[in-house]
PDB file of N, CA and C in Angstrom:
ATOM      1  N   MET A  25       0.834  -1.182   0.000  1.00 51.00           N
ATOM      2  CA  MET A  25       0.000   0.000   0.000  1.00 51.00           C
ATOM      3  C   MET A  25       0.873   1.236   0.000  1.00 51.00           C
ATOM      4  N   ILE A  26       0.542   2.180  -0.819  1.00 57.00           N
ATOM      5  CA  ILE A  26       1.272   3.436  -0.892  1.00 57.00           C
ATOM      6  C   ILE A  26       0.662   4.397   0.113  1.00 57.00           C
ATOM      7  N   ALA A  27       1.508   5.076   0.848  1.00 65.00           N
ATOM      8  CA  ALA A  27       1.040   6.010   1.863  1.00 65.00           C
ATOM      9  C   ALA A  27       0.293   7.167   1.215  1.00 65.00           C
ATOM     10  N   THR A  28      -0.670   7.710   1.941  1.00 81.00           N
ATOM     11  CA  THR A  28      -1.413   8.860   1.444  1.00 81.00           C
ATOM     12  C   THR A  28      -0.486  10.071   1.353  1.00 81.00           C
ATOM     13  N   THR A  29      -0.936  11.063   0.621  1.00 91.00           N
ATOM     14  CA  THR A  29      -0.135  12.274   0.462  1.00 91.00           C
ATOM     15  C   THR A  29       0.144  12.924   1.815  1.00 91.00           C
ATOM     16  N   LYS A  30      -0.864  12.967   2.683  1.00 95.00           N
ATOM     17  CA  LYS A  30      -0.689  13.566   4.002  1.00 95.00           C
ATOM     18  C   LYS A  30       0.347  12.781   4.805  1.00 95.00           C
ATOM     19  N   ARG A  31       0.270  11.463   4.759  1.00 96.00           N
ATOM     20  CA  ARG A  31       1.232  10.635   5.495  1.00 96.00           C
ATOM     21  C   ARG A  31       2.628  10.783   4.897  1.00 96.00           C
ATOM     22  N   ARG A  32       2.738  10.796   3.566  1.00 95.00           N
ATOM     23  CA  ARG A  32       4.052  10.974   2.929  1.00 95.00           C
ATOM     24  C   ARG A  32       4.688  12.292   3.361  1.00 95.00           C
ATOM     25  N   LYS A  33       3.885  13.336   3.439  1.00 97.00           N
ATOM     26  CA  LYS A  33       4.400  14.639   3.873  1.00 97.00           C
ATOM     27  C   LYS A  33       4.862  14.573   5.328  1.00 97.00           C
ATOM     28  N   ALA A  34       4.090  13.920   6.172  1.00 97.00           N
ATOM     29  CA  ALA A  34       4.457  13.797   7.588  1.00 97.00           C
ATOM     30  C   ALA A  34       5.731  12.972   7.740  1.00 97.00           C
ATOM     31  N   ILE A  35       5.889  11.931   6.933  1.00 98.00           N
ATOM     32  CA  ILE A  35       7.111  11.120   6.962  1.00 98.00           C
ATOM     33  C   ILE A  35       8.305  11.960   6.506  1.00 98.00           C
ATOM     34  N   ALA A  36       8.118  12.741   5.458  1.00 97.00           N
ATOM     35  CA  ALA A  36       9.198  13.603   4.966  1.00 97.00           C
ATOM     36  C   ALA A  36       9.620  14.607   6.032  1.00 97.00           C
ATOM     37  N   GLU A  37       8.667  15.179   6.721  1.00 98.00           N
ATOM     38  CA  GLU A  37       8.986  16.141   7.785  1.00 98.00           C
ATOM     39  C   GLU A  37       9.723  15.456   8.939  1.00 98.00           C
ATOM     40  N   ALA A  38       9.262  14.270   9.310  1.00 98.00           N
ATOM     41  CA  ALA A  38       9.911  13.534  10.400  1.00 98.00           C
ATOM     42  C   ALA A  38      11.347  13.159  10.023  1.00 98.00           C
ATOM     43  N   LEU A  39      11.554  12.790   8.771  1.00 98.00           N
ATOM     44  CA  LEU A  39      12.903  12.463   8.299  1.00 98.00           C
ATOM     45  C   LEU A  39      13.815  13.678   8.369  1.00 98.00           C
ATOM     46  N   THR A  40      13.328  14.822   7.950  1.00 97.00           N
ATOM     47  CA  THR A  40      14.112  16.045   7.974  1.00 97.00           C
ATOM     48  C   THR A  40      14.498  16.422   9.405  1.00 97.00           C
ATOM     49  N   LEU A  41      13.563  16.244  10.318  1.00 97.00           N
ATOM     50  CA  LEU A  41      13.846  16.568  11.720  1.00 97.00           C
ATOM     51  C   LEU A  41      14.818  15.570  12.346  1.00 97.00           C
ATOM     52  N   LEU A  42      14.655  14.293  12.043  1.00 98.00           N
ATOM     53  CA  LEU A  42      15.490  13.266  12.665  1.00 98.00           C
ATOM     54  C   LEU A  42      16.879  13.186  12.047  1.00 98.00           C
ATOM     55  N   LEU A  43      16.965  13.290  10.724  1.00 98.00           N
ATOM     56  CA  LEU A  43      18.226  13.035  10.015  1.00 98.00           C
ATOM     57  C   LEU A  43      18.591  14.189   9.078  1.00 98.00           C
ATOM     58  N   PRO A  44      18.961  15.320   9.615  1.00 97.00           N
ATOM     59  CA  PRO A  44      19.208  16.479   8.757  1.00 97.00           C
ATOM     60  C   PRO A  44      20.374  16.325   7.785  1.00 97.00           C
ATOM     61  N   ALA A  45      21.314  15.422   8.048  1.00 97.00           N
ATOM     62  CA  ALA A  45      22.487  15.320   7.175  1.00 97.00           C
ATOM     63  C   ALA A  45      22.668  13.928   6.576  1.00 97.00           C
ATOM     64  N   ALA A  46      21.625  13.124   6.571  1.00 97.00           N
ATOM     65  CA  ALA A  46      21.747  11.785   5.991  1.00 97.00           C
ATOM     66  C   ALA A  46      21.822  11.879   4.468  1.00 97.00           C
ATOM     67  N   PRO A  47      22.580  10.998   3.832  1.00 97.00           N
ATOM     68  CA  PRO A  47      22.661  10.983   2.372  1.00 97.00           C
ATOM     69  C   PRO A  47      21.291  10.679   1.744  1.00 97.00           C
ATOM     70  N   TYR A  48      21.075  11.243   0.589  1.00 97.00           N
ATOM     71  CA  TYR A  48      19.790  11.090  -0.108  1.00 97.00           C
ATOM     72  C   TYR A  48      19.418   9.623  -0.309  1.00 97.00           C
ATOM     73  N   SER A  49      20.356   8.801  -0.726  1.00 96.00           N
ATOM     74  CA  SER A  49      20.041   7.390  -0.982  1.00 96.00           C
ATOM     75  C   SER A  49      19.594   6.681   0.297  1.00 96.00           C
ATOM     76  N   GLU A  50      20.167   7.056   1.419  1.00 98.00           N
ATOM     77  CA  GLU A  50      19.770   6.463   2.697  1.00 98.00           C
ATOM     78  C   GLU A  50      18.368   6.941   3.082  1.00 98.00           C
ATOM     79  N   ILE A  51      18.126   8.230   2.892  1.00 98.00           N
ATOM     80  CA  ILE A  51      16.819   8.804   3.199  1.00 98.00           C
ATOM     81  C   ILE A  51      15.722   8.120   2.386  1.00 98.00           C
ATOM     82  N   GLU A  52      15.994   7.895   1.114  1.00 97.00           N
ATOM     83  CA  GLU A  52      14.976   7.278   0.258  1.00 97.00           C
ATOM     84  C   GLU A  52      14.650   5.854   0.706  1.00 97.00           C
ATOM     85  N   ALA A  53      15.652   5.094   1.106  1.00 98.00           N
ATOM     86  CA  ALA A  53      15.409   3.736   1.599  1.00 98.00           C
ATOM     87  C   ALA A  53      14.603   3.774   2.897  1.00 98.00           C
ATOM     88  N   ILE A  54      14.940   4.689   3.776  1.00 98.00           N
ATOM     89  CA  ILE A  54      14.219   4.821   5.050  1.00 98.00           C
ATOM     90  C   ILE A  54      12.795   5.303   4.801  1.00 98.00           C
ATOM     91  N   ARG A  55      12.634   6.252   3.889  1.00 97.00           N
ATOM     92  CA  ARG A  55      11.308   6.770   3.545  1.00 97.00           C
ATOM     93  C   ARG A  55      10.404   5.640   3.043  1.00 97.00           C
ATOM     94  N   ALA A  56      10.936   4.791   2.181  1.00 97.00           N
ATOM     95  CA  ALA A  56      10.154   3.680   1.643  1.00 97.00           C
ATOM     96  C   ALA A  56       9.714   2.726   2.749  1.00 97.00           C
ATOM     97  N   GLU A  57      10.620   2.423   3.646  1.00 97.00           N
ATOM     98  CA  GLU A  57      10.287   1.512   4.749  1.00 97.00           C
ATOM     99  C   GLU A  57       9.269   2.147   5.702  1.00 97.00           C
ATOM    100  N   ALA A  58       9.459   3.417   6.030  1.00 97.00           N
ATOM    101  CA  ALA A  58       8.536   4.098   6.944  1.00 97.00           C
ATOM    102  C   ALA A  58       7.137   4.204   6.349  1.00 97.00           C
ATOM    103  N   GLY A  59       7.041   4.242   5.047  1.00 96.00           N
ATOM    104  CA  GLY A  59       5.745   4.342   4.386  1.00 96.00           C
ATOM    105  C   GLY A  59       5.131   3.004   4.025  1.00 96.00           C
ATOM    106  N   SER A  60       5.772   1.922   4.402  1.00 96.00           N
ATOM    107  CA  SER A  60       5.275   0.599   4.024  1.00 96.00           C
ATOM    108  C   SER A  60       4.037   0.203   4.816  1.00 96.00           C
ATOM    109  N   ARG A  61       3.375  -0.807   4.328  1.00 95.00           N
ATOM    110  CA  ARG A  61       2.098  -1.257   4.879  1.00 95.00           C
ATOM    111  C   ARG A  61       2.185  -1.593   6.372  1.00 95.00           C
ATOM    112  N   HIS A  62       3.230  -2.295   6.771  1.00 96.00           N
ATOM    113  CA  HIS A  62       3.283  -2.720   8.175  1.00 96.00           C
ATOM    114  C   HIS A  62       3.567  -1.567   9.150  1.00 96.00           C
ATOM    115  N   MET A  63       3.869  -0.395   8.630  1.00 96.00           N
ATOM    116  CA  MET A  63       4.114   0.773   9.483  1.00 96.00           C
ATOM    117  C   MET A  63       2.931   1.742   9.485  1.00 96.00           C
ATOM    118  N   LYS A  64       1.892   1.453   8.724  1.00 94.00           N
ATOM    119  CA  LYS A  64       0.828   2.427   8.495  1.00 94.00           C
ATOM    120  C   LYS A  64       0.045   2.823   9.742  1.00 94.00           C
ATOM    121  N   GLU A  65      -0.006   1.957  10.734  1.00 96.00           N
ATOM    122  CA  GLU A  65      -0.758   2.280  11.950  1.00 96.00           C
ATOM    123  C   GLU A  65       0.055   3.121  12.941  1.00 96.00           C
ATOM    124  N   LEU A  66       1.346   3.228  12.700  1.00 97.00           N
ATOM    125  CA  LEU A  66       2.212   3.986  13.604  1.00 97.00           C
ATOM    126  C   LEU A  66       2.217   5.464  13.238  1.00 97.00           C
ATOM    127  N   PRO A  67       2.402   6.333  14.236  1.00 97.00           N
ATOM    128  CA  PRO A  67       2.597   7.750  13.910  1.00 97.00           C
ATOM    129  C   PRO A  67       3.839   7.894  13.023  1.00 97.00           C
ATOM    130  N   PRO A  68       3.843   8.838  12.103  1.00 97.00           N
ATOM    131  CA  PRO A  68       4.983   8.994  11.190  1.00 97.00           C
ATOM    132  C   PRO A  68       6.333   9.103  11.879  1.00 97.00           C
ATOM    133  N   SER A  69       6.418   9.826  12.979  1.00 97.00           N
ATOM    134  CA  SER A  69       7.711   9.990  13.646  1.00 97.00           C
ATOM    135  C   SER A  69       8.230   8.657  14.187  1.00 97.00           C
ATOM    136  N   ILE A  70       7.352   7.818  14.679  1.00 98.00           N
ATOM    137  CA  ILE A  70       7.761   6.508  15.189  1.00 98.00           C
ATOM    138  C   ILE A  70       8.127   5.585  14.035  1.00 98.00           C
ATOM    139  N   ALA A  71       7.345   5.617  12.965  1.00 98.00           N
ATOM    140  CA  ALA A  71       7.656   4.803  11.794  1.00 98.00           C
ATOM    141  C   ALA A  71       9.025   5.173  11.229  1.00 98.00           C
ATOM    142  N   VAL A  72       9.326   6.458  11.184  1.00 98.00           N
ATOM    143  CA  VAL A  72      10.629   6.920  10.682  1.00 98.00           C
ATOM    144  C   VAL A  72      11.748   6.454  11.604  1.00 98.00           C
ATOM    145  N   TRP A  73      11.564   6.561  12.906  1.00 98.00           N
ATOM    146  CA  TRP A  73      12.595   6.134  13.847  1.00 98.00           C
ATOM    147  C   TRP A  73      12.861   4.635  13.709  1.00 98.00           C
ATOM    148  N   LEU A  74      11.810   3.830  13.700  1.00 98.00           N
ATOM    149  CA  LEU A  74      11.986   2.379  13.585  1.00 98.00           C
ATOM    150  C   LEU A  74      12.620   1.997  12.249  1.00 98.00           C
ATOM    151  N   ALA A  75      12.192   2.645  11.182  1.00 98.00           N
ATOM    152  CA  ALA A  75      12.766   2.365   9.860  1.00 98.00           C
ATOM    153  C   ALA A  75      14.236   2.778   9.813  1.00 98.00           C
ATOM    154  N   THR A  76      14.557   3.881  10.449  1.00 98.00           N
ATOM    155  CA  THR A  76      15.949   4.354  10.481  1.00 98.00           C
ATOM    156  C   THR A  76      16.838   3.371  11.221  1.00 98.00           C
ATOM    157  N   VAL A  77      16.422   2.974  12.399  1.00 98.00           N
ATOM    158  CA  VAL A  77      17.231   2.051  13.202  1.00 98.00           C
ATOM    159  C   VAL A  77      17.409   0.723  12.467  1.00 98.00           C
ATOM    160  N   ALA A  78      16.338   0.205  11.904  1.00 98.00           N
ATOM    161  CA  ALA A  78      16.442  -1.060  11.169  1.00 98.00           C
ATOM    162  C   ALA A  78      17.366  -0.914   9.963  1.00 98.00           C
ATOM    163  N   HIS A  79      17.238   0.178   9.229  1.00 98.00           N
ATOM    164  CA  HIS A  79      18.082   0.394   8.055  1.00 98.00           C
ATOM    165  C   HIS A  79      19.556   0.450   8.434  1.00 98.00           C
ATOM    166  N   VAL A  80      19.871   1.244   9.437  1.00 98.00           N
ATOM    167  CA  VAL A  80      21.269   1.379   9.858  1.00 98.00           C
ATOM    168  C   VAL A  80      21.788   0.036  10.347  1.00 98.00           C
ATOM    169  N   ARG A  81      21.008  -0.636  11.147  1.00 98.00           N
ATOM    170  CA  ARG A  81      21.420  -1.919  11.707  1.00 98.00           C
ATOM    171  C   ARG A  81      21.743  -2.927  10.601  1.00 98.00           C
ATOM    172  N   HIS A  82      20.887  -3.007   9.605  1.00 98.00           N
ATOM    173  CA  HIS A  82      21.060  -4.008   8.550  1.00 98.00           C
ATOM    174  C   HIS A  82      22.066  -3.598   7.484  1.00 98.00           C
ATOM    175  N   GLN A  83      22.221  -2.307   7.233  1.00 98.00           N
ATOM    176  CA  GLN A  83      23.076  -1.854   6.135  1.00 98.00           C
ATOM    177  C   GLN A  83      24.455  -1.372   6.561  1.00 98.00           C
ATOM    178  N   HIS A  84      24.615  -0.998   7.822  1.00 98.00           N
ATOM    179  CA  HIS A  84      25.857  -0.347   8.235  1.00 98.00           C
ATOM    180  C   HIS A  84      26.546  -1.005   9.432  1.00 98.00           C
ATOM    181  N   THR A  85      26.062  -2.165   9.849  1.00 98.00           N
ATOM    182  CA  THR A  85      26.672  -2.855  10.990  1.00 98.00           C
ATOM    183  C   THR A  85      26.862  -4.336  10.651  1.00 98.00           C
ATOM    184  N   ASP A  86      27.419  -5.060  11.595  1.00 98.00           N
ATOM    185  CA  ASP A  86      27.609  -6.507  11.452  1.00 98.00           C
ATOM    186  C   ASP A  86      26.414  -7.303  11.972  1.00 98.00           C
ATOM    187  N   TYR A  87      25.284  -6.674  12.097  1.00 98.00           N
ATOM    188  CA  TYR A  87      24.086  -7.308  12.654  1.00 98.00           C
ATOM    189  C   TYR A  87      23.736  -8.616  11.952  1.00 98.00           C
ATOM    190  N   GLU A  88      23.669  -8.585  10.645  1.00 98.00           N
ATOM    191  CA  GLU A  88      23.314  -9.797   9.881  1.00 98.00           C
ATOM    192  C   GLU A  88      24.334 -10.906  10.109  1.00 98.00           C
ATOM    193  N   GLN A  89      25.591 -10.550  10.141  1.00 98.00           N
ATOM    194  CA  GLN A  89      26.651 -11.537  10.365  1.00 98.00           C
ATOM    195  C   GLN A  89      26.527 -12.160  11.758  1.00 98.00           C
ATOM    196  N   LEU A  90      26.232 -11.342  12.745  1.00 98.00           N
ATOM    197  CA  LEU A  90      26.064 -11.858  14.103  1.00 98.00           C
ATOM    198  C   LEU A  90      24.886 -12.831  14.178  1.00 98.00           C
ATOM    199  N   LEU A  91      23.801 -12.498  13.505  1.00 98.00           N
ATOM    200  CA  LEU A  91      22.663 -13.414  13.469  1.00 98.00           C
ATOM    201  C   LEU A  91      23.045 -14.728  12.799  1.00 98.00           C
ATOM    202  N   ALA A  92      23.796 -14.632  11.708  1.00 98.00           N
ATOM    203  CA  ALA A  92      24.225 -15.835  10.981  1.00 98.00           C
ATOM    204  C   ALA A  92      25.160 -16.697  11.832  1.00 98.00           C
ATOM    205  N   GLU A  93      25.882 -16.057  12.735  1.00 98.00           N
ATOM    206  CA  GLU A  93      26.792 -16.790  13.611  1.00 98.00           C
ATOM    207  C   GLU A  93      26.073 -17.417  14.802  1.00 98.00           C
ATOM    208  N   GLY A  94      24.789 -17.177  14.918  1.00 98.00           N
ATOM    209  CA  GLY A  94      24.009 -17.812  15.971  1.00 98.00           C
ATOM    210  C   GLY A  94      23.607 -16.935  17.136  1.00 98.00           C
ATOM    211  N   TYR A  95      23.988 -15.668  17.103  1.00 98.00           N
ATOM    212  CA  TYR A  95      23.554 -14.765  18.169  1.00 98.00           C
ATOM    213  C   TYR A  95      22.048 -14.539  18.043  1.00 98.00           C
ATOM    214  N   ASP A  96      21.372 -14.426  19.184  1.00 97.00           N
ATOM    215  CA  ASP A  96      19.954 -14.100  19.090  1.00 97.00           C
ATOM    216  C   ASP A  96      19.812 -12.611  18.773  1.00 97.00           C
ATOM    217  N   ARG A  97      18.621 -12.216  18.431  1.00 96.00           N
ATOM    218  CA  ARG A  97      18.360 -10.849  17.981  1.00 96.00           C
ATOM    219  C   ARG A  97      18.776  -9.807  19.018  1.00 96.00           C
ATOM    220  N   ASP A  98      18.432 -10.036  20.281  1.00 95.00           N
ATOM    221  CA  ASP A  98      18.767  -9.061  21.316  1.00 95.00           C
ATOM    222  C   ASP A  98      20.273  -8.925  21.512  1.00 95.00           C
ATOM    223  N   ALA A  99      20.984 -10.051  21.499  1.00 96.00           N
ATOM    224  CA  ALA A  99      22.446  -9.996  21.658  1.00 96.00           C
ATOM    225  C   ALA A  99      23.081  -9.285  20.466  1.00 96.00           C
ATOM    226  N   ALA A 100      22.628  -9.607  19.265  1.00 97.00           N
ATOM    227  CA  ALA A 100      23.181  -8.958  18.072  1.00 97.00           C
ATOM    228  C   ALA A 100      22.929  -7.453  18.120  1.00 97.00           C
ATOM    229  N   ARG A 101      21.747  -7.058  18.539  1.00 96.00           N
ATOM    230  CA  ARG A 101      21.438  -5.634  18.647  1.00 96.00           C
ATOM    231  C   ARG A 101      22.343  -4.954  19.671  1.00 96.00           C
ATOM    232  N   PHE A 102      22.587  -5.630  20.777  1.00 96.00           N
ATOM    233  CA  PHE A 102      23.471  -5.080  21.802  1.00 96.00           C
ATOM    234  C   PHE A 102      24.868  -4.826  21.241  1.00 96.00           C
ATOM    235  N   PHE A 103      25.389  -5.772  20.483  1.00 97.00           N
ATOM    236  CA  PHE A 103      26.754  -5.652  19.980  1.00 97.00           C
ATOM    237  C   PHE A 103      26.919  -4.609  18.876  1.00 97.00           C
ATOM    238  N   VAL A 104      25.832  -4.206  18.235  1.00 98.00           N
ATOM    239  CA  VAL A 104      25.956  -3.208  17.164  1.00 98.00           C
ATOM    240  C   VAL A 104      25.463  -1.823  17.555  1.00 98.00           C
ATOM    241  N   ILE A 105      25.081  -1.647  18.804  1.00 97.00           N
ATOM    242  CA  ILE A 105      24.516  -0.353  19.207  1.00 97.00           C
ATOM    243  C   ILE A 105      25.507   0.798  19.024  1.00 97.00           C
ATOM    244  N   ASP A 106      26.772   0.588  19.357  1.00 97.00           N
ATOM    245  CA  ASP A 106      27.748   1.672  19.209  1.00 97.00           C
ATOM    246  C   ASP A 106      27.922   2.066  17.741  1.00 97.00           C
ATOM    247  N   ARG A 107      28.024   1.089  16.870  1.00 98.00           N
ATOM    248  CA  ARG A 107      28.174   1.383  15.434  1.00 98.00           C
ATOM    249  C   ARG A 107      26.911   2.060  14.899  1.00 98.00           C
ATOM    250  N   THR A 108      25.759   1.607  15.348  1.00 98.00           N
ATOM    251  CA  THR A 108      24.504   2.234  14.927  1.00 98.00           C
ATOM    252  C   THR A 108      24.504   3.708  15.323  1.00 98.00           C
ATOM    253  N   ASN A 109      24.879   3.996  16.558  1.00 98.00           N
ATOM    254  CA  ASN A 109      24.926   5.389  17.012  1.00 98.00           C
ATOM    255  C   ASN A 109      25.988   6.200  16.287  1.00 98.00           C
ATOM    256  N   GLU A 110      27.093   5.575  15.894  1.00 98.00           N
ATOM    257  CA  GLU A 110      28.107   6.289  15.103  1.00 98.00           C
ATOM    258  C   GLU A 110      27.523   6.760  13.776  1.00 98.00           C
ATOM    259  N   VAL A 111      26.807   5.879  13.112  1.00 98.00           N
ATOM    260  CA  VAL A 111      26.195   6.248  11.827  1.00 98.00           C
ATOM    261  C   VAL A 111      25.162   7.343  12.042  1.00 98.00           C
ATOM    262  N   LEU A 112      24.311   7.178  13.043  1.00 98.00           N
ATOM    263  CA  LEU A 112      23.302   8.198  13.327  1.00 98.00           C
ATOM    264  C   LEU A 112      23.956   9.549  13.630  1.00 98.00           C
ATOM    265  N   THR A 113      25.035   9.524  14.370  1.00 98.00           N
ATOM    266  CA  THR A 113      25.753  10.760  14.695  1.00 98.00           C
ATOM    267  C   THR A 113      26.331  11.406  13.433  1.00 98.00           C
ATOM    268  N   SER A 114      26.867  10.594  12.544  1.00 98.00           N
ATOM    269  CA  SER A 114      27.430  11.143  11.303  1.00 98.00           C
ATOM    270  C   SER A 114      26.347  11.784  10.432  1.00 98.00           C
ATOM    271  N   TRP A 115      25.115  11.356  10.604  1.00 98.00           N
ATOM    272  CA  TRP A 115      23.982  11.944   9.884  1.00 98.00           C
ATOM    273  C   TRP A 115      23.336  13.074  10.683  1.00 98.00           C
ATOM    274  N   ARG A 116      23.980  13.446  11.798  1.00 98.00           N
ATOM    275  CA  ARG A 116      23.479  14.493  12.700  1.00 98.00           C
ATOM    276  C   ARG A 116      22.073  14.187  13.209  1.00 98.00           C
ATOM    277  N   ALA A 117      21.840  12.941  13.524  1.00 98.00           N
ATOM    278  CA  ALA A 117      20.533  12.525  14.035  1.00 98.00           C
ATOM    279  C   ALA A 117      20.216  13.246  15.343  1.00 98.00           C
ATOM    280  N   THR A 118      18.954  13.549  15.524  1.00 97.00           N
ATOM    281  CA  THR A 118      18.524  14.233  16.733  1.00 97.00           C
ATOM    282  C   THR A 118      18.147  13.243  17.833  1.00 97.00           C
ATOM    283  N   ARG A 119      18.313  11.962  17.554  1.00 97.00           N
ATOM    284  CA  ARG A 119      18.021  10.915  18.530  1.00 97.00           C
ATOM    285  C   ARG A 119      19.007   9.775  18.315  1.00 97.00           C
ATOM    286  N   LEU A 120      19.440   9.156  19.397  1.00 97.00           N
ATOM    287  CA  LEU A 120      20.329   7.994  19.327  1.00 97.00           C
ATOM    288  C   LEU A 120      19.726   6.862  20.138  1.00 97.00           C
ATOM    289  N   LEU A 121      20.231   5.668  19.936  1.00 97.00           N
ATOM    290  CA  LEU A 121      19.820   4.525  20.741  1.00 97.00           C
ATOM    291  C   LEU A 121      20.438   4.631  22.122  1.00 97.00           C
ATOM    292  N   ASP A 122      19.682   4.269  23.117  1.00 93.00           N
ATOM    293  CA  ASP A 122      20.157   4.270  24.500  1.00 93.00           C
ATOM    294  C   ASP A 122      20.512   2.849  24.873  1.00 93.00           C
ATOM    295  N   PRO A 123      21.780   2.566  25.209  1.00 89.00           N
ATOM    296  CA  PRO A 123      22.185   1.205  25.555  1.00 89.00           C
ATOM    297  C   PRO A 123      21.453   0.655  26.777  1.00 89.00           C
ATOM    298  N   ASP A 124      20.905   1.513  27.606  1.00 87.00           N
ATOM    299  CA  ASP A 124      20.184   1.056  28.795  1.00 87.00           C
ATOM    300  C   ASP A 124      18.708   0.786  28.532  1.00 87.00           C
ATOM    301  N   ASP A 125      18.255   1.075  27.316  1.00 81.00           N
ATOM    302  CA  ASP A 125      16.867   0.836  26.954  1.00 81.00           C
ATOM    303  C   ASP A 125      16.678  -0.642  26.621  1.00 81.00           C
ATOM    304  N   ASP A 126      15.630  -1.242  27.121  1.00 68.00           N
ATOM    305  CA  ASP A 126      15.374  -2.665  26.855  1.00 68.00           C
ATOM    306  C   ASP A 126      14.940  -2.917  25.415  1.00 68.00           C
ATOM    307  N   ASP A 127      14.417  -1.897  24.744  1.00 62.00           N
ATOM    308  CA  ASP A 127      13.944  -2.034  23.362  1.00 62.00           C
ATOM    309  C   ASP A 127      14.974  -1.478  22.394  1.00 62.00           C
ATOM    310  N   LEU A 128      16.128  -2.130  22.308  1.00 55.00           N
ATOM    311  CA  LEU A 128      17.165  -1.678  21.402  1.00 55.00           C
ATOM    312  C   LEU A 128      16.668  -1.789  19.998  1.00 55.00           C
TER     313      LEU A 128
END
């Protein structure tokens, strides 16, 4: 399902606020994920945050490799949190992952 015009605009605004310096290609991938069907019930800002974290985790960390090596999802997320925050920081993100949060 394609997001409505109002939702697409809200997602674009949330992306601009969260990731002011992210590369265009990264923004477009995150925008597509945030606008996907399984995110439609979430507020745009939350959909953008979840899509951003998932994108960074899968594209810019060793998360997939850790899973392939047998680590469970929570352990793999724990081990990539610093790298995830490094990428977010390089994009001047206005929010980072908190290592003390149970919902990494």
